[in-house]
CSV table of C-alpha atoms in Angstrom, one decimal:
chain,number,residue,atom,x,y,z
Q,16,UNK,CA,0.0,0.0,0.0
Q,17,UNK,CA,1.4,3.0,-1.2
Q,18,UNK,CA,1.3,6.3,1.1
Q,19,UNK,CA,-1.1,7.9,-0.2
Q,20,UNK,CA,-3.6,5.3,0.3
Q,21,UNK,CA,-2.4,4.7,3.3
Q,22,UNK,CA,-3.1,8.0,4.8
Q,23,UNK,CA,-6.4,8.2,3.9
Q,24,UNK,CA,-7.4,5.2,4.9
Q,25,UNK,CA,-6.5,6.1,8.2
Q,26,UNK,CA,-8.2,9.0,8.0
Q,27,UNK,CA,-11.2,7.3,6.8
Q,28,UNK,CA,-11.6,4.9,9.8
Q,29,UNK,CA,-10.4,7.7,12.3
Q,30,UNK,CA,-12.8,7.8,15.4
Q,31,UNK,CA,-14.4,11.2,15.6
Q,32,UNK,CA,-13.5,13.3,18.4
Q,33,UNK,CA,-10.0,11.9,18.7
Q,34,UNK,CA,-6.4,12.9,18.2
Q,35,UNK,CA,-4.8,11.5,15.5
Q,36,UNK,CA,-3.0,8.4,14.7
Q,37,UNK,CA,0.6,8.5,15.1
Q,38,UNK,CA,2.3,8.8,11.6
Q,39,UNK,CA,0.5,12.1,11.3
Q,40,UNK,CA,2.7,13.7,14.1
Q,41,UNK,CA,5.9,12.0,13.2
Q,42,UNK,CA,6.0,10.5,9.7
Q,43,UNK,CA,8.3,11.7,6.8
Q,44,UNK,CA,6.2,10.7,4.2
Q,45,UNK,CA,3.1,11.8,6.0
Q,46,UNK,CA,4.5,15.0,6.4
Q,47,UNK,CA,5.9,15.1,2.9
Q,48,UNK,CA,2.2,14.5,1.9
Q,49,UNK,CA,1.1,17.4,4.2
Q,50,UNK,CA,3.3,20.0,2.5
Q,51,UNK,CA,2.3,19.1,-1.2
Q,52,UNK,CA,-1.7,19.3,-0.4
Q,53,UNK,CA,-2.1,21.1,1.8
Q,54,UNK,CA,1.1,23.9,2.2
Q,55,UNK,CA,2.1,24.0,-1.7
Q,56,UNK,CA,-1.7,24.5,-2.7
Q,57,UNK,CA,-3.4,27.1,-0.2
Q,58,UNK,CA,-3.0,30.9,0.9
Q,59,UNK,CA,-0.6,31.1,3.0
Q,60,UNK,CA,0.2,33.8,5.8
Q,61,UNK,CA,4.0,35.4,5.1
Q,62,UNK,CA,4.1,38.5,7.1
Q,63,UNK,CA,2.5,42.9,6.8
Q,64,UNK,CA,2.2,45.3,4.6
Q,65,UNK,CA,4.2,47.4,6.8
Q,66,UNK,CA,7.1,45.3,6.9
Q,67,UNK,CA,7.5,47.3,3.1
Q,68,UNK,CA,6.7,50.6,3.9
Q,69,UNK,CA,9.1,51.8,1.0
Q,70,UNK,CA,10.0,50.7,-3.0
Q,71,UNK,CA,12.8,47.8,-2.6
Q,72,UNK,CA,12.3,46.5,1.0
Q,73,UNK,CA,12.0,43.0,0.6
Q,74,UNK,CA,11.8,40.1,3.6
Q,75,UNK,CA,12.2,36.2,3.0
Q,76,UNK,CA,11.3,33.1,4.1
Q,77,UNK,CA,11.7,29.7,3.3
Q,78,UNK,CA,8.1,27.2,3.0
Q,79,UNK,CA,9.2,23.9,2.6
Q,80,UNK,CA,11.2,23.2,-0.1
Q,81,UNK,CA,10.5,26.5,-1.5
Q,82,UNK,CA,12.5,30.1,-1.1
Q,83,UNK,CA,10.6,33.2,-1.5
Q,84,UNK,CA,11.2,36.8,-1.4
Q,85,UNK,CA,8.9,39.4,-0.4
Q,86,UNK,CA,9.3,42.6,-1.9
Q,87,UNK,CA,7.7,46.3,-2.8
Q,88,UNK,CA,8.5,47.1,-6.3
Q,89,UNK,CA,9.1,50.5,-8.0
Q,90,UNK,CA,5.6,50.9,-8.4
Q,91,UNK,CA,4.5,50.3,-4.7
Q,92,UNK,CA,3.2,46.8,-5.6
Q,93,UNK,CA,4.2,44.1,-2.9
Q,94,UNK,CA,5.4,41.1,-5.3
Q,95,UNK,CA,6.4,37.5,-3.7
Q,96,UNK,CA,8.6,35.7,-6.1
Q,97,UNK,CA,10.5,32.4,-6.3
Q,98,UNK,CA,13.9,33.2,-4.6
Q,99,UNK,CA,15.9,31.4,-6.8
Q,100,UNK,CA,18.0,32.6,-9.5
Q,101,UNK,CA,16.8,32.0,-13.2
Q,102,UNK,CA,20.9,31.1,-14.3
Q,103,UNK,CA,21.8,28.1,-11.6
Q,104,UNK,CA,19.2,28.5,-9.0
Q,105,UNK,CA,21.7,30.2,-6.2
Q,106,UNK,CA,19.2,33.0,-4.2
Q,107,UNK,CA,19.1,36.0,-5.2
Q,108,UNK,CA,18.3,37.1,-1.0
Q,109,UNK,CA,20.1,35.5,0.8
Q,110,UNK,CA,19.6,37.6,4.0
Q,111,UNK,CA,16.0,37.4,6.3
Q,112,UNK,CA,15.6,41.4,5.1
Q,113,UNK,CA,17.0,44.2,4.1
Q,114,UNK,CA,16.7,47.0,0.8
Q,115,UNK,CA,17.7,46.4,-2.6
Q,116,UNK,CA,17.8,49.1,-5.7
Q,117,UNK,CA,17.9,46.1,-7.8
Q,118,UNK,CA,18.0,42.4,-7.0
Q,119,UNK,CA,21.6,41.4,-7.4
Q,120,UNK,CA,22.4,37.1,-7.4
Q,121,UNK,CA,25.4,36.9,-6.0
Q,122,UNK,CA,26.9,33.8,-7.3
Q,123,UNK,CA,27.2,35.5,-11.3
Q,124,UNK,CA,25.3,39.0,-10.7
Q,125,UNK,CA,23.0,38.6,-13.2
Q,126,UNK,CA,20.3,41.6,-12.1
Q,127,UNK,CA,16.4,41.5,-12.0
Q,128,UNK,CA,14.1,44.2,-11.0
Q,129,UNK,CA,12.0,44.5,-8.2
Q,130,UNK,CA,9.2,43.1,-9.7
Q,131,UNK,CA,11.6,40.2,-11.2
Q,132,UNK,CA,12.1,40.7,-14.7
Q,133,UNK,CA,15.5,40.4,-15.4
Q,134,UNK,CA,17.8,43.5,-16.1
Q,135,UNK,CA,21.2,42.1,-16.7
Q,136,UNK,CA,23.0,38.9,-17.2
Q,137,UNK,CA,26.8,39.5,-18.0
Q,138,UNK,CA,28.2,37.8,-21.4
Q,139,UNK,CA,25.6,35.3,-22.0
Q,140,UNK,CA,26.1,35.4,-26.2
Q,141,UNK,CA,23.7,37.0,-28.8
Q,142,UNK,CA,21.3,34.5,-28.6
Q,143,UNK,CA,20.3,34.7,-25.2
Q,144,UNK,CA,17.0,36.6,-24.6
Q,145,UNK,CA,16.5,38.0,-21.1
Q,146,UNK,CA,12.9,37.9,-21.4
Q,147,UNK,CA,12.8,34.5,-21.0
Q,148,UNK,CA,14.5,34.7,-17.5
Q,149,UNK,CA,13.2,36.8,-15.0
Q,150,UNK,CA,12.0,35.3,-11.4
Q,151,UNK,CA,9.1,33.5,-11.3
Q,152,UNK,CA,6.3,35.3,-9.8
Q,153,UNK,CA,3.7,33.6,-7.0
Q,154,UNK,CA,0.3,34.4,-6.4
Q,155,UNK,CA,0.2,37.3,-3.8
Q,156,UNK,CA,-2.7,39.1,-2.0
Q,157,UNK,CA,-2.5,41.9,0.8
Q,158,UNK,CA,-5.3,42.5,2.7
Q,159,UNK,CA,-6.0,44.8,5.5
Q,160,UNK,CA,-2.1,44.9,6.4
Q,161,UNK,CA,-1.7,41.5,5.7
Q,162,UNK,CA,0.0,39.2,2.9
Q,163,UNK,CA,-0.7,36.0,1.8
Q,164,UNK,CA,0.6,33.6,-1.3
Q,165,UNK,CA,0.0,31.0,-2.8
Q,166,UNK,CA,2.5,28.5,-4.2
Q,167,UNK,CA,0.2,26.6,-6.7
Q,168,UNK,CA,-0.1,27.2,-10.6
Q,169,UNK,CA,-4.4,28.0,-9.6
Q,170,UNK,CA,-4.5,29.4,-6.6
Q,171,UNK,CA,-7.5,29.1,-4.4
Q,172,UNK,CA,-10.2,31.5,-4.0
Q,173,UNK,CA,-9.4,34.8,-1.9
Q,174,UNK,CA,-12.0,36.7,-2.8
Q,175,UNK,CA,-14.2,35.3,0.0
Q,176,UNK,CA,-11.6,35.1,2.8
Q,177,UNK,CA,-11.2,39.0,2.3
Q,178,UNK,CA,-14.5,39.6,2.2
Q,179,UNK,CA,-15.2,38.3,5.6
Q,180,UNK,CA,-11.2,39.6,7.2
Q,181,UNK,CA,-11.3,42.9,5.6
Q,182,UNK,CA,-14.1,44.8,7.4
Q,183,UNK,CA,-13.2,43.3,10.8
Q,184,UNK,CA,-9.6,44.5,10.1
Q,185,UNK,CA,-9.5,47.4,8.4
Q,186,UNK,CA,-10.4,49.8,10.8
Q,187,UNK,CA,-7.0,49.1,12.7
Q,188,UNK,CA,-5.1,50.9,10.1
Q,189,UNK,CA,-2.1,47.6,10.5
Q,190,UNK,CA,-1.2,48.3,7.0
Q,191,UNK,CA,0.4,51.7,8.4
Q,192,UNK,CA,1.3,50.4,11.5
Q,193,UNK,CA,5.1,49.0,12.9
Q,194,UNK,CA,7.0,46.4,14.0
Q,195,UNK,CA,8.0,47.1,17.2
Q,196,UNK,CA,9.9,43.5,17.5
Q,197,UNK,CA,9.7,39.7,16.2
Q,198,UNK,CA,10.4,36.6,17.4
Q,199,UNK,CA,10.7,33.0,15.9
Q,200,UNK,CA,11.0,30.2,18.1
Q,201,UNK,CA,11.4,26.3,16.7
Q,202,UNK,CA,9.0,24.1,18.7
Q,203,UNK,CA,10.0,20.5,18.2
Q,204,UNK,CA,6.6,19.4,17.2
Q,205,UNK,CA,5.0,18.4,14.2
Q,206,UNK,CA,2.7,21.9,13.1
Q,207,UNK,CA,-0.3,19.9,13.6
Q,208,UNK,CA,0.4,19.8,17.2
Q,209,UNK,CA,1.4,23.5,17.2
Q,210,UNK,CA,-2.4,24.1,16.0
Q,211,UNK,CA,-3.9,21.8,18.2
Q,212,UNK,CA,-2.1,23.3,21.3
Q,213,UNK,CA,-3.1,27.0,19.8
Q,214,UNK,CA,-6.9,26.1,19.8
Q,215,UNK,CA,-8.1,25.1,23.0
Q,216,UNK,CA,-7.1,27.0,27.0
Q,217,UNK,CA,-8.2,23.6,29.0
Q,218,UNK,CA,-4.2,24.0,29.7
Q,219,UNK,CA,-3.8,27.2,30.4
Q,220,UNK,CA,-4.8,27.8,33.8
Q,221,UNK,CA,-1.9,24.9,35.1
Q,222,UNK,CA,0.5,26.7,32.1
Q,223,UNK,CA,-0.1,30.0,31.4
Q,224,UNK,CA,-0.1,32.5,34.1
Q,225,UNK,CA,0.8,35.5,32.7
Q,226,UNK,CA,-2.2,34.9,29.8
Q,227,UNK,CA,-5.0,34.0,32.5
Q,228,UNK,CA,-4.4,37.1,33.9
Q,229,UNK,CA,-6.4,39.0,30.9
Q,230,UNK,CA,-7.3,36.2,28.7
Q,231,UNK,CA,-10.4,33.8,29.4
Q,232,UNK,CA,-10.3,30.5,29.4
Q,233,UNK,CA,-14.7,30.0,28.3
Q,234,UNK,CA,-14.5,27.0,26.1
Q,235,UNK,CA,-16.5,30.0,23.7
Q,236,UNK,CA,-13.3,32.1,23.5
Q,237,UNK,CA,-11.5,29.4,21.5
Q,238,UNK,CA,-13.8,26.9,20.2
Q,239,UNK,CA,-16.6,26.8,17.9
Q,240,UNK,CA,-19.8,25.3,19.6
Q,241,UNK,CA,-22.3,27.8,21.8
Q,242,UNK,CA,-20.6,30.6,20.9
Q,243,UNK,CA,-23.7,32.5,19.9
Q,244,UNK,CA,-24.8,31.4,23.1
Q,245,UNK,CA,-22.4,33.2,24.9
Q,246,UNK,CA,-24.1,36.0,26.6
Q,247,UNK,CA,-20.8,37.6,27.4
Q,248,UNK,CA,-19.7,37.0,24.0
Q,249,UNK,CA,-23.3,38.8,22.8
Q,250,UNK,CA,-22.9,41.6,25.1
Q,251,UNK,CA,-19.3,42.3,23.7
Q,252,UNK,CA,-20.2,42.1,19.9
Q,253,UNK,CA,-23.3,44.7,20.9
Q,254,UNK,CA,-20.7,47.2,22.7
Q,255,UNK,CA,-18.2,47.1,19.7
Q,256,UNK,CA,-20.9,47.6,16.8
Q,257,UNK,CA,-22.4,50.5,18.7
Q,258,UNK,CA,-18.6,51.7,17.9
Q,259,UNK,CA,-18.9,50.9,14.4
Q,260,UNK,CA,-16.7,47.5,14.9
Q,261,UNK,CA,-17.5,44.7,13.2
Q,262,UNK,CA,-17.6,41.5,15.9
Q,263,UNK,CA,-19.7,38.7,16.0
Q,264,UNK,CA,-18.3,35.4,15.3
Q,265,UNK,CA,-17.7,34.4,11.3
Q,266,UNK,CA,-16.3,31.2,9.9
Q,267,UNK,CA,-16.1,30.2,6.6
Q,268,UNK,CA,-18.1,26.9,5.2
Q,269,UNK,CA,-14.8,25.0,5.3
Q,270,UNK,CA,-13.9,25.8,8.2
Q,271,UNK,CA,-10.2,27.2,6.9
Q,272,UNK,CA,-10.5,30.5,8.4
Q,273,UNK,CA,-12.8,32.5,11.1
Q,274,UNK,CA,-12.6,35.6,13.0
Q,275,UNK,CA,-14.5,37.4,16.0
Q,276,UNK,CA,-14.0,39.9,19.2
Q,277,UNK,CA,-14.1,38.6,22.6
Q,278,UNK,CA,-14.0,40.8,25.6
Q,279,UNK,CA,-10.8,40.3,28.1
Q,280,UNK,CA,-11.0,39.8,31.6
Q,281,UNK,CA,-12.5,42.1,34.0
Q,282,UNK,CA,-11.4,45.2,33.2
Q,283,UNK,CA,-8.5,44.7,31.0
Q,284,UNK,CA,-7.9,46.5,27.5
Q,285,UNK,CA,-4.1,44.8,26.9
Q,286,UNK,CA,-2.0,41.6,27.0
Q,287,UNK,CA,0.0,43.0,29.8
Q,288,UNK,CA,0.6,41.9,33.5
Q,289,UNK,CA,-1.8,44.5,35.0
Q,290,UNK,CA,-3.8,44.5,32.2
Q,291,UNK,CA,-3.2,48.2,31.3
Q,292,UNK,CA,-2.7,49.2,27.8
Q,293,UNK,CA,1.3,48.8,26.8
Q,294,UNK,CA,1.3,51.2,24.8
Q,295,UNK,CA,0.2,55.0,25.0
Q,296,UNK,CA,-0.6,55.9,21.5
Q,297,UNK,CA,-3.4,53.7,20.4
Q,298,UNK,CA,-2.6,51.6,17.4
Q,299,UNK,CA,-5.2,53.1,14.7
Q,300,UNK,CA,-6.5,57.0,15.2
Q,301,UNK,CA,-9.8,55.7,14.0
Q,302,UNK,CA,-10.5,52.9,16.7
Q,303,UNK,CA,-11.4,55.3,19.7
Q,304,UNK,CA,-14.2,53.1,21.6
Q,305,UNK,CA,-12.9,51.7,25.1
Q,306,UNK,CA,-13.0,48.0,26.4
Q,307,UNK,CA,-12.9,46.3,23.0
Q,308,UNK,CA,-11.4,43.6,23.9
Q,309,UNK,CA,-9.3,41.3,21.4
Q,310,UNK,CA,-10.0,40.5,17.8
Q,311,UNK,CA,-9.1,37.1,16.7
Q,312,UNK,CA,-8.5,36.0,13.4
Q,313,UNK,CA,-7.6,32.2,12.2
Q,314,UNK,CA,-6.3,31.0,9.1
Q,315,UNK,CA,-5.3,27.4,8.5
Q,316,UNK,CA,-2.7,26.2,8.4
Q,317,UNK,CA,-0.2,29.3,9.1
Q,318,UNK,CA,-2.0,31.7,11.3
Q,319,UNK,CA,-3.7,33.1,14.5
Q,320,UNK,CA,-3.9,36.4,15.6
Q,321,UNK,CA,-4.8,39.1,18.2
Q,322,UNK,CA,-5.9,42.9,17.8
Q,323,UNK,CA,-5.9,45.0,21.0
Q,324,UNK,CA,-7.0,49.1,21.0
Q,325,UNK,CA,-3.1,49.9,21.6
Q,326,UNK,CA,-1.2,46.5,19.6
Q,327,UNK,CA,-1.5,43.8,17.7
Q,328,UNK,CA,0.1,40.4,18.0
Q,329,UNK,CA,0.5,38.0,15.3
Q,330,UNK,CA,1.8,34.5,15.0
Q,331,UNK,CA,2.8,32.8,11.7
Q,332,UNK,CA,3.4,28.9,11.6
Q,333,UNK,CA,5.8,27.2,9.6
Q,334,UNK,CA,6.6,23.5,9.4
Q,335,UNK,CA,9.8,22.7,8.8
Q,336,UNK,CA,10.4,19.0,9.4
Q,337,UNK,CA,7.5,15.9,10.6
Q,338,UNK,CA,9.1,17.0,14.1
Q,339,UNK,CA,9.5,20.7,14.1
Q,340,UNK,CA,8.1,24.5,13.9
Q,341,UNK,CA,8.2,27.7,13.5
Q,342,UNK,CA,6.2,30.1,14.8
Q,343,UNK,CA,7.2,34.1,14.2
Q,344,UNK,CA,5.6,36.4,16.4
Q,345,UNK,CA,4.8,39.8,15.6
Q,346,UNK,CA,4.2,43.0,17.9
Q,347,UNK,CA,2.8,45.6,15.5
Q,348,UNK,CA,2.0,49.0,17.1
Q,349,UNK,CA,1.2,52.6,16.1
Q,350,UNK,CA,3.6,53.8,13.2
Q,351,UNK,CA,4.4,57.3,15.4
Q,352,UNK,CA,5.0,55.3,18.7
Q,353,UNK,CA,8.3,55.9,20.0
Q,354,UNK,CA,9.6,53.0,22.2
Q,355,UNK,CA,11.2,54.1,25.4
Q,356,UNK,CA,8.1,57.3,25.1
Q,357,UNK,CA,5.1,55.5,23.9
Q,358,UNK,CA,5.8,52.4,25.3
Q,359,UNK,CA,8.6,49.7,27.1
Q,360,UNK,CA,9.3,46.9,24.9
Q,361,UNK,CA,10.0,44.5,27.9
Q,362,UNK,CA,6.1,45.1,29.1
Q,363,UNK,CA,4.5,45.1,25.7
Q,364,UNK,CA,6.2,41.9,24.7
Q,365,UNK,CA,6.1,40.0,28.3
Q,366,UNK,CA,3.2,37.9,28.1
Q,367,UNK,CA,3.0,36.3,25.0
Q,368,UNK,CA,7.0,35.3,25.1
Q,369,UNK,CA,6.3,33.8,27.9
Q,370,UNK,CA,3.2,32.0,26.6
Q,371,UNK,CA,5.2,30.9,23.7
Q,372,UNK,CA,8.1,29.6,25.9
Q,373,UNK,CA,5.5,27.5,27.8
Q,374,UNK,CA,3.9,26.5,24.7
Q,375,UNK,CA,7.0,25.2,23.1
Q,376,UNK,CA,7.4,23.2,26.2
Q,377,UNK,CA,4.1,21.8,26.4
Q,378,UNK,CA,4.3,21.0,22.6
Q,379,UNK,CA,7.6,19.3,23.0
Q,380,UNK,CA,6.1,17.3,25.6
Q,381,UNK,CA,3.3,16.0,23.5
Q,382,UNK,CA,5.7,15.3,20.8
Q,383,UNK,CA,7.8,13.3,23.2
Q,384,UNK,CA,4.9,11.3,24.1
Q,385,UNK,CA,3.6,10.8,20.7
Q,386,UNK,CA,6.8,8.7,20.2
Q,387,UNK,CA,6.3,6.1,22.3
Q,388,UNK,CA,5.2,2.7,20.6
Q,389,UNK,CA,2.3,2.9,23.7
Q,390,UNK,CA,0.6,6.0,22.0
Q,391,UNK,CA,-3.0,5.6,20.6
Q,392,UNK,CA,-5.6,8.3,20.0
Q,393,UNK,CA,-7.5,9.6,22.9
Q,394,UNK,CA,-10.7,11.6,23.4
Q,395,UNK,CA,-10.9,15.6,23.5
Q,396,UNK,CA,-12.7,17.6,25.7
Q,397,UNK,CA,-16.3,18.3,24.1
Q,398,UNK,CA,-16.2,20.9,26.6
Q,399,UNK,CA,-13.1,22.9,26.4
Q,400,UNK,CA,-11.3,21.3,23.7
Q,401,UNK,CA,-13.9,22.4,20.1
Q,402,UNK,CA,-11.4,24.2,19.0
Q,403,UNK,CA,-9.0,21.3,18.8
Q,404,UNK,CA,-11.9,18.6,17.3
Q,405,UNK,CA,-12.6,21.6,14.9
Q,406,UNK,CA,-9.3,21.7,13.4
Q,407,UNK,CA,-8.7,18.1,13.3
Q,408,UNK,CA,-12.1,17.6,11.4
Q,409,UNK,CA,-10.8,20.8,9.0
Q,410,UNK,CA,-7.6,19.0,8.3
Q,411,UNK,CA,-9.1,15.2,7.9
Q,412,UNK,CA,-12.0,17.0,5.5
Q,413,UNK,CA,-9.4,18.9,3.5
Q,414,UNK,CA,-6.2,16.8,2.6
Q,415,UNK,CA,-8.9,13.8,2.8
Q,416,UNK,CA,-10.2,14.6,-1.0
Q,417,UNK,CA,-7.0,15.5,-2.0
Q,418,UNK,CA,-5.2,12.2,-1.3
Q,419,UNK,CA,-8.4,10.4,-2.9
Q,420,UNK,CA,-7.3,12.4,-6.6
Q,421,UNK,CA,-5.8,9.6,-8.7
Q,422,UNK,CA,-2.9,12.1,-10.0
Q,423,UNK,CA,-0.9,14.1,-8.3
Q,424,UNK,CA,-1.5,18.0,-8.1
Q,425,UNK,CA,0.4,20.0,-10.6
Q,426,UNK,CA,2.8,22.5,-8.2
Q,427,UNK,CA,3.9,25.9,-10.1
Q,428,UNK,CA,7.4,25.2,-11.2
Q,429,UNK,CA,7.5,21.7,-10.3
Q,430,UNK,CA,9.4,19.4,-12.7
């Protein structure tokens, strides 16, 4: 039985409500499968807007197998193209970021333009045509601050995901906002177990101090069941659209991506250790109303995030073995905030690197577990742990018809 079949058989006979089956947390070929349905074929997170803020800034990243670059071109269009030089493959960017006038390989110098079509290639005889050579371009979307790509020849629909993001998220101005630091940490887990970890709190309270001081743990904060039941939740969404904010609780009918505000705890308006705001200077001018809370925004597989009245925190997921992770974190905050004035790094950044130092820790010890030859699937918490059974039952329903497909999908640029 080939892999292929393999995999989805398991996932045919899986019992619902239950973790997965080991090979999917461990497994080369498993996790080789992953990446070519599920991570070479969808939108994909990368990073802001506002990481560009001028013609030639570019950032980089790597997504599997797969370099890409990131950049703003002469005409203020942010392009994402295949990293890899069109003479013998070297990469053009080799750093994580920086500014370029012109994107320079090099290995041989030949010379592309921001948006990738190639400028120069030194003594390369009368026949050669530089037409023919530039970067390869891949699909690229920015939406309210954010950028997404897509590595496959058709890229999925987008239209509908920023129809339902861009009103919740465009009235915190994050495409003119900062970066007031990053972080990437490797949590040696598969980036299933990153996801499952991410969507439920039944650990938090025995895990994550510093979070339970502003963040609740109500099953309806991070899962998907009752949540219009919720009557804190409905009370929340009611203050915010008196202020003109979008906030009641949206998922799409795949269940790939959702969003929604939820209030903090008591009387906090921050992710801080007092619950204060961290920063003085709210992130957009136009958000004025008090007590909104956080706005949460999923998108499978490579992102959650948070939006406070004075930050925003986002995380970007990237797997880079069967047994490890990435996850970049992101602290955006006003463009005009001055650190040191406006706020202290130490107190903006404080609870969430500590919550992703413990959650490194408690992924690393699920991994560990997974390992041993005693392992079998057990039961989630139909009470606390929705989130979790709802992304297990989005990943089974996605890659599930894919690995059914009698050929193999045809990858952009794939021999």
């Amino acid at each position: 039985m080939d892999t292929r079949t393999e995999m989805l058989r398991r996932l045919e006979r899986r019992r619902q409500g239950f973790s997965l089956e080991q090979p999917f947390y461990i497994d080369p070929d498993y996790f080789k499968l992953d990446m070519e349905l599920i991570w070479y074929r969808d939108w994909l997170f990368v990073g802001h807007d506002c990481e560009l803020p001028k013609a030639g800034n570019y950032f980089t990243l790597q997504i599997g197998a797969y370099p890409v670059v990131i950049v703003r071109d002469q005409k203020g269009q942010i392009r994402a193209l295949h990293n890899s030089c069109r003479h013998r493959g070297s990469r053009v960017c080799p750093a994580e970021k920086g500014t370029a006038a012109k994107l320079v390989c090099p290995y041989h110098q030949w010379t592309y333009e921001l948006d990738g079509s190639l400028l120069f290639a030194r003594q390369m005889g009368e026949g050669f045509c530089k037409e023919d050579f530039g970067l390869k371009p891949i699909a690229c979307e920015s939406v309210a601050g954010y950028i997404f790509i897509c590595l496959a020849d058709e890229p999925a629909d987008f239209a509908s995901f920023r129809a339902m993001m861009e009103p919740y998220f465009a009235p915190h101005n994050l495409a003119n906002a900062k970066v007031a630091h990053e972080t990437t940490i490797i949590e040696k887990g598969n980036w299933k177990l990153v996801w499952e970890n991410n969507r439920e709190c039944y650990h938090c309270a025995a895990n994550h101090p510093e979070l339970c001081k502003t963040f609740p743990e109500a099953p309806t904060i991070t899962g998907v069941p009752s949540v219009d039941s919720d009557p804190e939740m409905l009370a929340h969404w009611a203050h915010c659209e008196v202020a003109g904010l979008p906030s009641r609780f949206r998922i799409d009918d795949h269940g790939q991506y959702r969003t929604t505000r939820a209030p903090l705890l008591r009387d906090a308006v921050s992710y801080t250790m007092t619950g204060k705001p961290a920063v003085k200077r709210n992130l957009s001018d136009a958000v004025t109303a008090d007590r909104i809370g956080t706005l949460m925004l999923y998108h499978y597989p490579t992102t959650w995030n948070h939006v406070l009245i004075d930050h925003a925190t986002t995380f970007r997921v990237l797997p880079i073995s069967p047994t490890e992770t990435a996850v970049t974190t992101k602290w955006l905050v006003h463009k005009d905030a001055v650190e040191g004035v406006d706020y202290d790094l130490d107190e903006l950044t404080h609870v969430w690197a500590m919550t992703n130092d413990e959650d490194r820790r408690i992924v690393e010890e699920n991994a560990f577990g997974i390992l041993s030859p005693a392992y079998e699937p057990g039961p989630y918490s139909e009470v606390h742990e929705g989130g979790v059974i709802q992304f297990v039952e989005w990943y089974a329903d996605f890659i599930g018809p894919r690995l059914a497909e009698s050929d193999k999908p045809a990858l952009k640029n794939v021999a």
